[in-house]
Amino acid sequence: MINLQVRHESGTVVAGAQHGVAWDESLAEIDRSQFPMLAGVCPFADTVFNAWQIPMLLEELDRLPAARGGPWVDAVRALCRTAEEGSHRYVWFVGD
């Protein structure tokens, strides 16, 4: 399970999500050419999205097939909004 957080650049956790990302083959095999942001998420390490990358991540979530979605998609969208509400905030996918 990949946990989801928004962190300030100082490392302080600003927000977290109840729903994590269940890493399964449907996400592991996502098309890198169509979903470069999501394809970059590593289940075994932390993946961080900055203010420039968050709009691209949101756009990919809008195009994500329903079969690859779930509650985590809404959780990521909410965290992206939280990150965009302040400066120096990042969306973290915290891997195992």
mmCIF file of N, CA and C in Angstrom:
data_model
loop_
_atom_site.group_PDB
_atom_site.id
_atom_site.type_symbol
_atom_site.label_atom_id
_atom_site.label_comp_id
_atom_site.label_asym_id
_atom_site.label_seq_id
_atom_site.Cartn_x
_atom_site.Cartn_y
_atom_site.Cartn_z
ATOM 1 N N MET A 1 0.848 -1.181 0.000
ATOM 2 C CA MET A 1 0.000 0.000 0.000
ATOM 3 C C MET A 1 0.890 1.239 0.000
ATOM 4 N N ILE A 2 0.572 2.161 -0.848
ATOM 5 C CA ILE A 2 1.278 3.435 -0.910
ATOM 6 C C ILE A 2 0.426 4.463 -0.184
ATOM 7 N N ASN A 3 0.996 5.111 0.820
ATOM 8 C CA ASN A 3 0.286 6.152 1.554
ATOM 9 C C ASN A 3 0.387 7.470 0.808
ATOM 10 N N LEU A 4 -0.566 8.355 1.066
ATOM 11 C CA LEU A 4 -0.634 9.646 0.384
ATOM 12 C C LEU A 4 -0.555 10.773 1.398
ATOM 13 N N GLN A 5 0.272 11.778 1.105
ATOM 14 C CA GLN A 5 0.440 12.918 2.005
ATOM 15 C C GLN A 5 0.709 14.188 1.220
ATOM 16 N N VAL A 6 0.441 15.315 1.876
ATOM 17 C CA VAL A 6 0.949 16.610 1.429
ATOM 18 C C VAL A 6 1.933 17.042 2.497
ATOM 19 N N ARG A 7 3.132 17.422 2.054
ATOM 20 C CA ARG A 7 4.153 17.885 2.988
ATOM 21 C C ARG A 7 4.645 19.262 2.573
ATOM 22 N N HIS A 8 4.960 20.056 3.575
ATOM 23 C CA HIS A 8 5.619 21.341 3.355
ATOM 24 C C HIS A 8 7.086 21.047 3.068
ATOM 25 N N GLU A 9 7.778 21.973 2.436
ATOM 26 C CA GLU A 9 9.189 21.742 2.130
ATOM 27 C C GLU A 9 10.036 21.485 3.380
ATOM 28 N N SER A 10 9.540 21.909 4.536
ATOM 29 C CA SER A 10 10.249 21.663 5.798
ATOM 30 C C SER A 10 10.136 20.203 6.236
ATOM 31 N N GLY A 11 9.231 19.451 5.584
ATOM 32 C CA GLY A 11 9.009 18.057 5.938
ATOM 33 C C GLY A 11 7.766 17.840 6.775
ATOM 34 N N THR A 12 7.156 18.924 7.249
ATOM 35 C CA THR A 12 5.939 18.830 8.038
ATOM 36 C C THR A 12 4.807 18.266 7.195
ATOM 37 N N VAL A 13 4.103 17.274 7.734
ATOM 38 C CA VAL A 13 2.947 16.715 7.025
ATOM 39 C C VAL A 13 1.770 17.662 7.205
ATOM 40 N N VAL A 14 1.256 18.190 6.109
ATOM 41 C CA VAL A 14 0.142 19.131 6.105
ATOM 42 C C VAL A 14 -1.191 18.387 6.081
ATOM 43 N N ALA A 15 -1.240 17.291 5.336
ATOM 44 C CA ALA A 15 -2.472 16.508 5.202
ATOM 45 C C ALA A 15 -2.115 15.087 4.792
ATOM 46 N N GLY A 16 -3.021 14.192 5.113
ATOM 47 C CA GLY A 16 -2.875 12.802 4.712
ATOM 48 C C GLY A 16 -4.211 12.292 4.213
ATOM 49 N N ALA A 17 -4.205 11.141 3.601
ATOM 50 C CA ALA A 17 -5.430 10.559 3.061
ATOM 51 C C ALA A 17 -5.747 9.255 3.773
ATOM 52 N N GLN A 18 -7.037 9.007 3.938
ATOM 53 C CA GLN A 18 -7.464 7.735 4.517
ATOM 54 C C GLN A 18 -7.225 6.588 3.547
ATOM 55 N N HIS A 19 -7.360 6.874 2.268
ATOM 56 C CA HIS A 19 -7.191 5.845 1.242
ATOM 57 C C HIS A 19 -5.795 5.945 0.656
ATOM 58 N N GLY A 20 -5.097 4.845 0.635
ATOM 59 C CA GLY A 20 -3.815 4.777 -0.038
ATOM 60 C C GLY A 20 -4.014 4.200 -1.429
ATOM 61 N N VAL A 21 -2.912 4.019 -2.113
ATOM 62 C CA VAL A 21 -2.945 3.438 -3.445
ATOM 63 C C VAL A 21 -2.574 1.967 -3.319
ATOM 64 N N ALA A 22 -3.486 1.103 -3.687
ATOM 65 C CA ALA A 22 -3.183 -0.324 -3.716
ATOM 66 C C ALA A 22 -2.401 -0.592 -4.993
ATOM 67 N N TRP A 23 -1.174 -1.022 -4.825
ATOM 68 C CA TRP A 23 -0.327 -1.241 -5.999
ATOM 69 C C TRP A 23 -0.616 -2.619 -6.562
ATOM 70 N N ASP A 24 -1.167 -2.679 -7.743
ATOM 71 C CA ASP A 24 -1.424 -3.958 -8.387
ATOM 72 C C ASP A 24 -0.954 -3.879 -9.830
ATOM 73 N N GLU A 25 -1.129 -4.943 -10.554
ATOM 74 C CA GLU A 25 -0.620 -4.996 -11.919
ATOM 75 C C GLU A 25 -1.236 -3.947 -12.828
ATOM 76 N N SER A 26 -2.467 -3.526 -12.552
ATOM 77 C CA SER A 26 -3.098 -2.543 -13.434
ATOM 78 C C SER A 26 -2.377 -1.200 -13.375
ATOM 79 N N LEU A 27 -1.825 -0.847 -12.225
ATOM 80 C CA LEU A 27 -1.050 0.387 -12.135
ATOM 81 C C LEU A 27 0.397 0.162 -12.528
ATOM 82 N N ALA A 28 0.933 -0.990 -12.200
ATOM 83 C CA ALA A 28 2.327 -1.280 -12.536
ATOM 84 C C ALA A 28 2.538 -1.317 -14.046
ATOM 85 N N GLU A 29 1.506 -1.689 -14.781
ATOM 86 C CA GLU A 29 1.624 -1.827 -16.231
ATOM 87 C C GLU A 29 0.991 -0.668 -16.994
ATOM 88 N N ILE A 30 0.839 0.464 -16.342
ATOM 89 C CA ILE A 30 0.215 1.620 -16.989
ATOM 90 C C ILE A 30 1.105 2.129 -18.130
ATOM 91 N N ASP A 31 0.488 2.620 -19.173
ATOM 92 C CA ASP A 31 1.207 3.097 -20.360
ATOM 93 C C ASP A 31 1.994 4.361 -20.015
ATOM 94 N N ARG A 32 3.311 4.250 -20.036
ATOM 95 C CA ARG A 32 4.185 5.377 -19.684
ATOM 96 C C ARG A 32 4.049 6.554 -20.646
ATOM 97 N N SER A 33 3.726 6.278 -21.892
ATOM 98 C CA SER A 33 3.612 7.374 -22.856
ATOM 99 C C SER A 33 2.350 8.206 -22.625
ATOM 100 N N GLN A 34 1.294 7.592 -22.092
ATOM 101 C CA GLN A 34 0.049 8.315 -21.835
ATOM 102 C C GLN A 34 -0.063 8.813 -20.395
ATOM 103 N N PHE A 35 0.639 8.148 -19.467
ATOM 104 C CA PHE A 35 0.539 8.481 -18.048
ATOM 105 C C PHE A 35 1.929 8.579 -17.415
ATOM 106 N N PRO A 36 2.768 9.515 -17.881
ATOM 107 C CA PRO A 36 4.145 9.568 -17.362
ATOM 108 C C PRO A 36 4.234 9.895 -15.873
ATOM 109 N N MET A 37 3.324 10.683 -15.353
ATOM 110 C CA MET A 37 3.362 11.012 -13.921
ATOM 111 C C MET A 37 3.028 9.774 -13.081
ATOM 112 N N LEU A 38 1.926 9.125 -13.398
ATOM 113 C CA LEU A 38 1.518 7.941 -12.650
ATOM 114 C C LEU A 38 2.485 6.779 -12.862
ATOM 115 N N ALA A 39 3.051 6.666 -14.051
ATOM 116 C CA ALA A 39 4.003 5.593 -14.316
ATOM 117 C C ALA A 39 5.277 5.769 -13.498
ATOM 118 N N GLY A 40 5.534 6.987 -13.070
ATOM 119 C CA GLY A 40 6.725 7.256 -12.275
ATOM 120 C C GLY A 40 6.583 6.927 -10.804
ATOM 121 N N VAL A 41 5.375 6.593 -10.360
ATOM 122 C CA VAL A 41 5.170 6.254 -8.945
ATOM 123 C C VAL A 41 5.786 4.888 -8.677
ATOM 124 N N CYS A 42 6.642 4.834 -7.671
ATOM 125 C CA CYS A 42 7.327 3.600 -7.305
ATOM 126 C C CYS A 42 6.721 3.056 -6.008
ATOM 127 N N PRO A 43 6.295 1.790 -5.994
ATOM 128 C CA PRO A 43 5.676 1.235 -4.790
ATOM 129 C C PRO A 43 6.670 0.980 -3.656
ATOM 130 N N PHE A 44 7.960 1.026 -3.958
ATOM 131 C CA PHE A 44 8.972 0.686 -2.957
ATOM 132 C C PHE A 44 9.781 1.885 -2.488
ATOM 133 N N ALA A 45 9.439 3.065 -2.960
ATOM 134 C CA ALA A 45 10.154 4.285 -2.587
ATOM 135 C C ALA A 45 9.163 5.445 -2.594
ATOM 136 N N ASP A 46 9.603 6.575 -2.117
ATOM 137 C CA ASP A 46 8.753 7.762 -2.114
ATOM 138 C C ASP A 46 8.800 8.439 -3.478
ATOM 139 N N THR A 47 7.647 8.922 -3.923
ATOM 140 C CA THR A 47 7.540 9.684 -5.164
ATOM 141 C C THR A 47 6.902 11.009 -4.807
ATOM 142 N N VAL A 48 7.496 12.113 -5.262
ATOM 143 C CA VAL A 48 7.058 13.449 -4.871
ATOM 144 C C VAL A 48 6.681 14.253 -6.109
ATOM 145 N N PHE A 49 5.549 14.952 -6.019
ATOM 146 C CA PHE A 49 5.097 15.829 -7.104
ATOM 147 C C PHE A 49 5.114 17.268 -6.621
ATOM 148 N N ASN A 50 5.748 18.134 -7.404
ATOM 149 C CA ASN A 50 5.850 19.547 -7.038
ATOM 150 C C ASN A 50 4.761 20.373 -7.720
ATOM 151 N N ALA A 51 4.789 21.667 -7.479
ATOM 152 C CA ALA A 51 3.744 22.566 -7.990
ATOM 153 C C ALA A 51 3.640 22.540 -9.519
ATOM 154 N N TRP A 52 4.730 22.309 -10.218
ATOM 155 C CA TRP A 52 4.702 22.242 -11.680
ATOM 156 C C TRP A 52 4.114 20.919 -12.165
ATOM 157 N N GLN A 53 4.316 19.860 -11.390
ATOM 158 C CA GLN A 53 3.874 18.532 -11.800
ATOM 159 C C GLN A 53 2.437 18.217 -11.400
ATOM 160 N N ILE A 54 1.932 18.855 -10.365
ATOM 161 C CA ILE A 54 0.583 18.560 -9.871
ATOM 162 C C ILE A 54 -0.490 18.742 -10.950
ATOM 163 N N PRO A 55 -0.483 19.820 -11.753
ATOM 164 C CA PRO A 55 -1.504 19.929 -12.806
ATOM 165 C C PRO A 55 -1.433 18.783 -13.817
ATOM 166 N N MET A 56 -0.233 18.304 -14.118
ATOM 167 C CA MET A 56 -0.093 17.179 -15.041
ATOM 168 C C MET A 56 -0.633 15.894 -14.410
ATOM 169 N N LEU A 57 -0.384 15.723 -13.114
ATOM 170 C CA LEU A 57 -0.914 14.564 -12.395
ATOM 171 C C LEU A 57 -2.441 14.586 -12.406
ATOM 172 N N LEU A 58 -3.023 15.747 -12.140
ATOM 173 C CA LEU A 58 -4.484 15.876 -12.151
ATOM 174 C C LEU A 58 -5.066 15.568 -13.526
ATOM 175 N N GLU A 59 -4.402 16.029 -14.557
ATOM 176 C CA GLU A 59 -4.870 15.772 -15.922
ATOM 177 C C GLU A 59 -4.849 14.274 -16.215
ATOM 178 N N GLU A 60 -3.803 13.591 -15.759
ATOM 179 C CA GLU A 60 -3.731 12.139 -15.957
ATOM 180 C C GLU A 60 -4.847 11.422 -15.198
ATOM 181 N N LEU A 61 -5.139 11.882 -13.989
ATOM 182 C CA LEU A 61 -6.218 11.264 -13.215
ATOM 183 C C LEU A 61 -7.550 11.406 -13.929
ATOM 184 N N ASP A 62 -7.755 12.542 -14.615
ATOM 185 C CA ASP A 62 -8.998 12.754 -15.372
ATOM 186 C C ASP A 62 -9.136 11.761 -16.528
ATOM 187 N N ARG A 63 -8.026 11.307 -17.065
ATOM 188 C CA ARG A 63 -8.039 10.387 -18.208
ATOM 189 C C ARG A 63 -7.895 8.923 -17.801
ATOM 190 N N LEU A 64 -7.695 8.669 -16.546
ATOM 191 C CA LEU A 64 -7.464 7.304 -16.072
ATOM 192 C C LEU A 64 -8.717 6.454 -16.260
ATOM 193 N N PRO A 65 -8.581 5.295 -16.900
ATOM 194 C CA PRO A 65 -9.750 4.411 -17.062
ATOM 195 C C PRO A 65 -10.313 4.008 -15.690
ATOM 196 N N ALA A 66 -11.625 3.905 -15.614
ATOM 197 C CA ALA A 66 -12.295 3.592 -14.342
ATOM 198 C C ALA A 66 -11.770 2.301 -13.724
ATOM 199 N N ALA A 67 -11.395 1.335 -14.539
ATOM 200 C CA ALA A 67 -10.908 0.057 -14.029
ATOM 201 C C ALA A 67 -9.597 0.202 -13.258
ATOM 202 N N ARG A 68 -8.885 1.281 -13.493
ATOM 203 C CA ARG A 68 -7.611 1.508 -12.803
ATOM 204 C C ARG A 68 -7.758 2.482 -11.642
ATOM 205 N N GLY A 69 -8.951 2.952 -11.427
ATOM 206 C CA GLY A 69 -9.193 3.956 -10.389
ATOM 207 C C GLY A 69 -9.574 3.350 -9.066
ATOM 208 N N GLY A 70 -10.343 4.103 -8.333
ATOM 209 C CA GLY A 70 -10.777 3.701 -7.008
ATOM 210 C C GLY A 70 -10.802 4.911 -6.095
ATOM 211 N N PRO A 71 -11.060 4.703 -4.812
ATOM 212 C CA PRO A 71 -11.119 5.824 -3.869
ATOM 213 C C PRO A 71 -9.823 6.632 -3.800
ATOM 214 N N TRP A 72 -8.714 6.001 -4.131
ATOM 215 C CA TRP A 72 -7.438 6.703 -4.066
ATOM 216 C C TRP A 72 -7.377 7.868 -5.045
ATOM 217 N N VAL A 73 -8.086 7.762 -6.171
ATOM 218 C CA VAL A 73 -8.061 8.841 -7.171
ATOM 219 C C VAL A 73 -8.654 10.114 -6.574
ATOM 220 N N ASP A 74 -9.793 9.998 -5.899
ATOM 221 C CA ASP A 74 -10.393 11.170 -5.245
ATOM 222 C C ASP A 74 -9.496 11.687 -4.131
ATOM 223 N N ALA A 75 -8.828 10.777 -3.431
ATOM 224 C CA ALA A 75 -7.917 11.179 -2.357
ATOM 225 C C ALA A 75 -6.739 11.974 -2.921
ATOM 226 N N VAL A 76 -6.192 11.535 -4.032
ATOM 227 C CA VAL A 76 -5.081 12.263 -4.656
ATOM 228 C C VAL A 76 -5.552 13.633 -5.131
ATOM 229 N N ARG A 77 -6.729 13.694 -5.734
ATOM 230 C CA ARG A 77 -7.261 14.994 -6.181
ATOM 231 C C ARG A 77 -7.399 15.965 -5.006
ATOM 232 N N ALA A 78 -7.936 15.480 -3.898
ATOM 233 C CA ALA A 78 -8.108 16.332 -2.715
ATOM 234 C C ALA A 78 -6.754 16.805 -2.186
ATOM 235 N N LEU A 79 -5.781 15.919 -2.166
ATOM 236 C CA LEU A 79 -4.458 16.317 -1.683
ATOM 237 C C LEU A 79 -3.788 17.300 -2.632
ATOM 238 N N CYS A 80 -4.021 17.144 -3.920
ATOM 239 C CA CYS A 80 -3.480 18.106 -4.885
ATOM 240 C C CYS A 80 -4.066 19.498 -4.632
ATOM 241 N N ARG A 81 -5.362 19.563 -4.354
ATOM 242 C CA ARG A 81 -5.991 20.857 -4.041
ATOM 243 C C ARG A 81 -5.374 21.448 -2.775
ATOM 244 N N THR A 82 -5.150 20.613 -1.771
ATOM 245 C CA THR A 82 -4.525 21.084 -0.528
ATOM 246 C C THR A 82 -3.123 21.611 -0.806
ATOM 247 N N ALA A 83 -2.381 20.915 -1.622
ATOM 248 C CA ALA A 83 -1.030 21.356 -1.961
ATOM 249 C C ALA A 83 -1.059 22.686 -2.701
ATOM 250 N N GLU A 84 -2.043 22.862 -3.565
ATOM 251 C CA GLU A 84 -2.135 24.100 -4.355
ATOM 252 C C GLU A 84 -2.594 25.301 -3.531
ATOM 253 N N GLU A 85 -3.151 25.052 -2.354
ATOM 254 C CA GLU A 85 -3.639 26.148 -1.504
ATOM 255 C C GLU A 85 -2.520 26.896 -0.780
ATOM 256 N N GLY A 86 -1.339 26.364 -0.755
ATOM 257 C CA GLY A 86 -0.230 27.011 -0.061
ATOM 258 C C GLY A 86 1.037 26.898 -0.885
ATOM 259 N N SER A 87 2.044 27.619 -0.464
ATOM 260 C CA SER A 87 3.311 27.551 -1.185
ATOM 261 C C SER A 87 4.228 26.514 -0.545
ATOM 262 N N HIS A 88 5.152 26.033 -1.338
ATOM 263 C CA HIS A 88 6.165 25.070 -0.883
ATOM 264 C C HIS A 88 5.550 23.787 -0.350
ATOM 265 N N ARG A 89 4.497 23.328 -1.017
ATOM 266 C CA ARG A 89 3.830 22.086 -0.634
ATOM 267 C C ARG A 89 3.975 21.070 -1.767
ATOM 268 N N TYR A 90 4.089 19.824 -1.375
ATOM 269 C CA TYR A 90 4.322 18.739 -2.311
ATOM 270 C C TYR A 90 3.397 17.571 -2.016
ATOM 271 N N VAL A 91 2.971 16.875 -3.056
ATOM 272 C CA VAL A 91 2.169 15.665 -2.893
ATOM 273 C C VAL A 91 3.136 14.482 -2.878
ATOM 274 N N TRP A 92 3.054 13.705 -1.808
ATOM 275 C CA TRP A 92 3.930 12.546 -1.623
ATOM 276 C C TRP A 92 3.155 11.247 -1.754
ATOM 277 N N PHE A 93 3.673 10.326 -2.538
ATOM 278 C CA PHE A 93 3.236 8.937 -2.559
ATOM 279 C C PHE A 93 4.321 8.207 -1.775
ATOM 280 N N VAL A 94 3.977 7.755 -0.573
ATOM 281 C CA VAL A 94 4.963 7.164 0.335
ATOM 282 C C VAL A 94 4.920 5.650 0.175
ATOM 283 N N GLY A 95 5.937 5.118 -0.479
ATOM 284 C CA GLY A 95 6.000 3.681 -0.730
ATOM 285 C C GLY A 95 6.485 2.903 0.479
ATOM 286 N N ASP A 96 6.422 1.592 0.345
ATOM 287 C CA ASP A 96 6.867 0.705 1.433
ATOM 288 C C ASP A 96 8.349 0.809 1.689
#
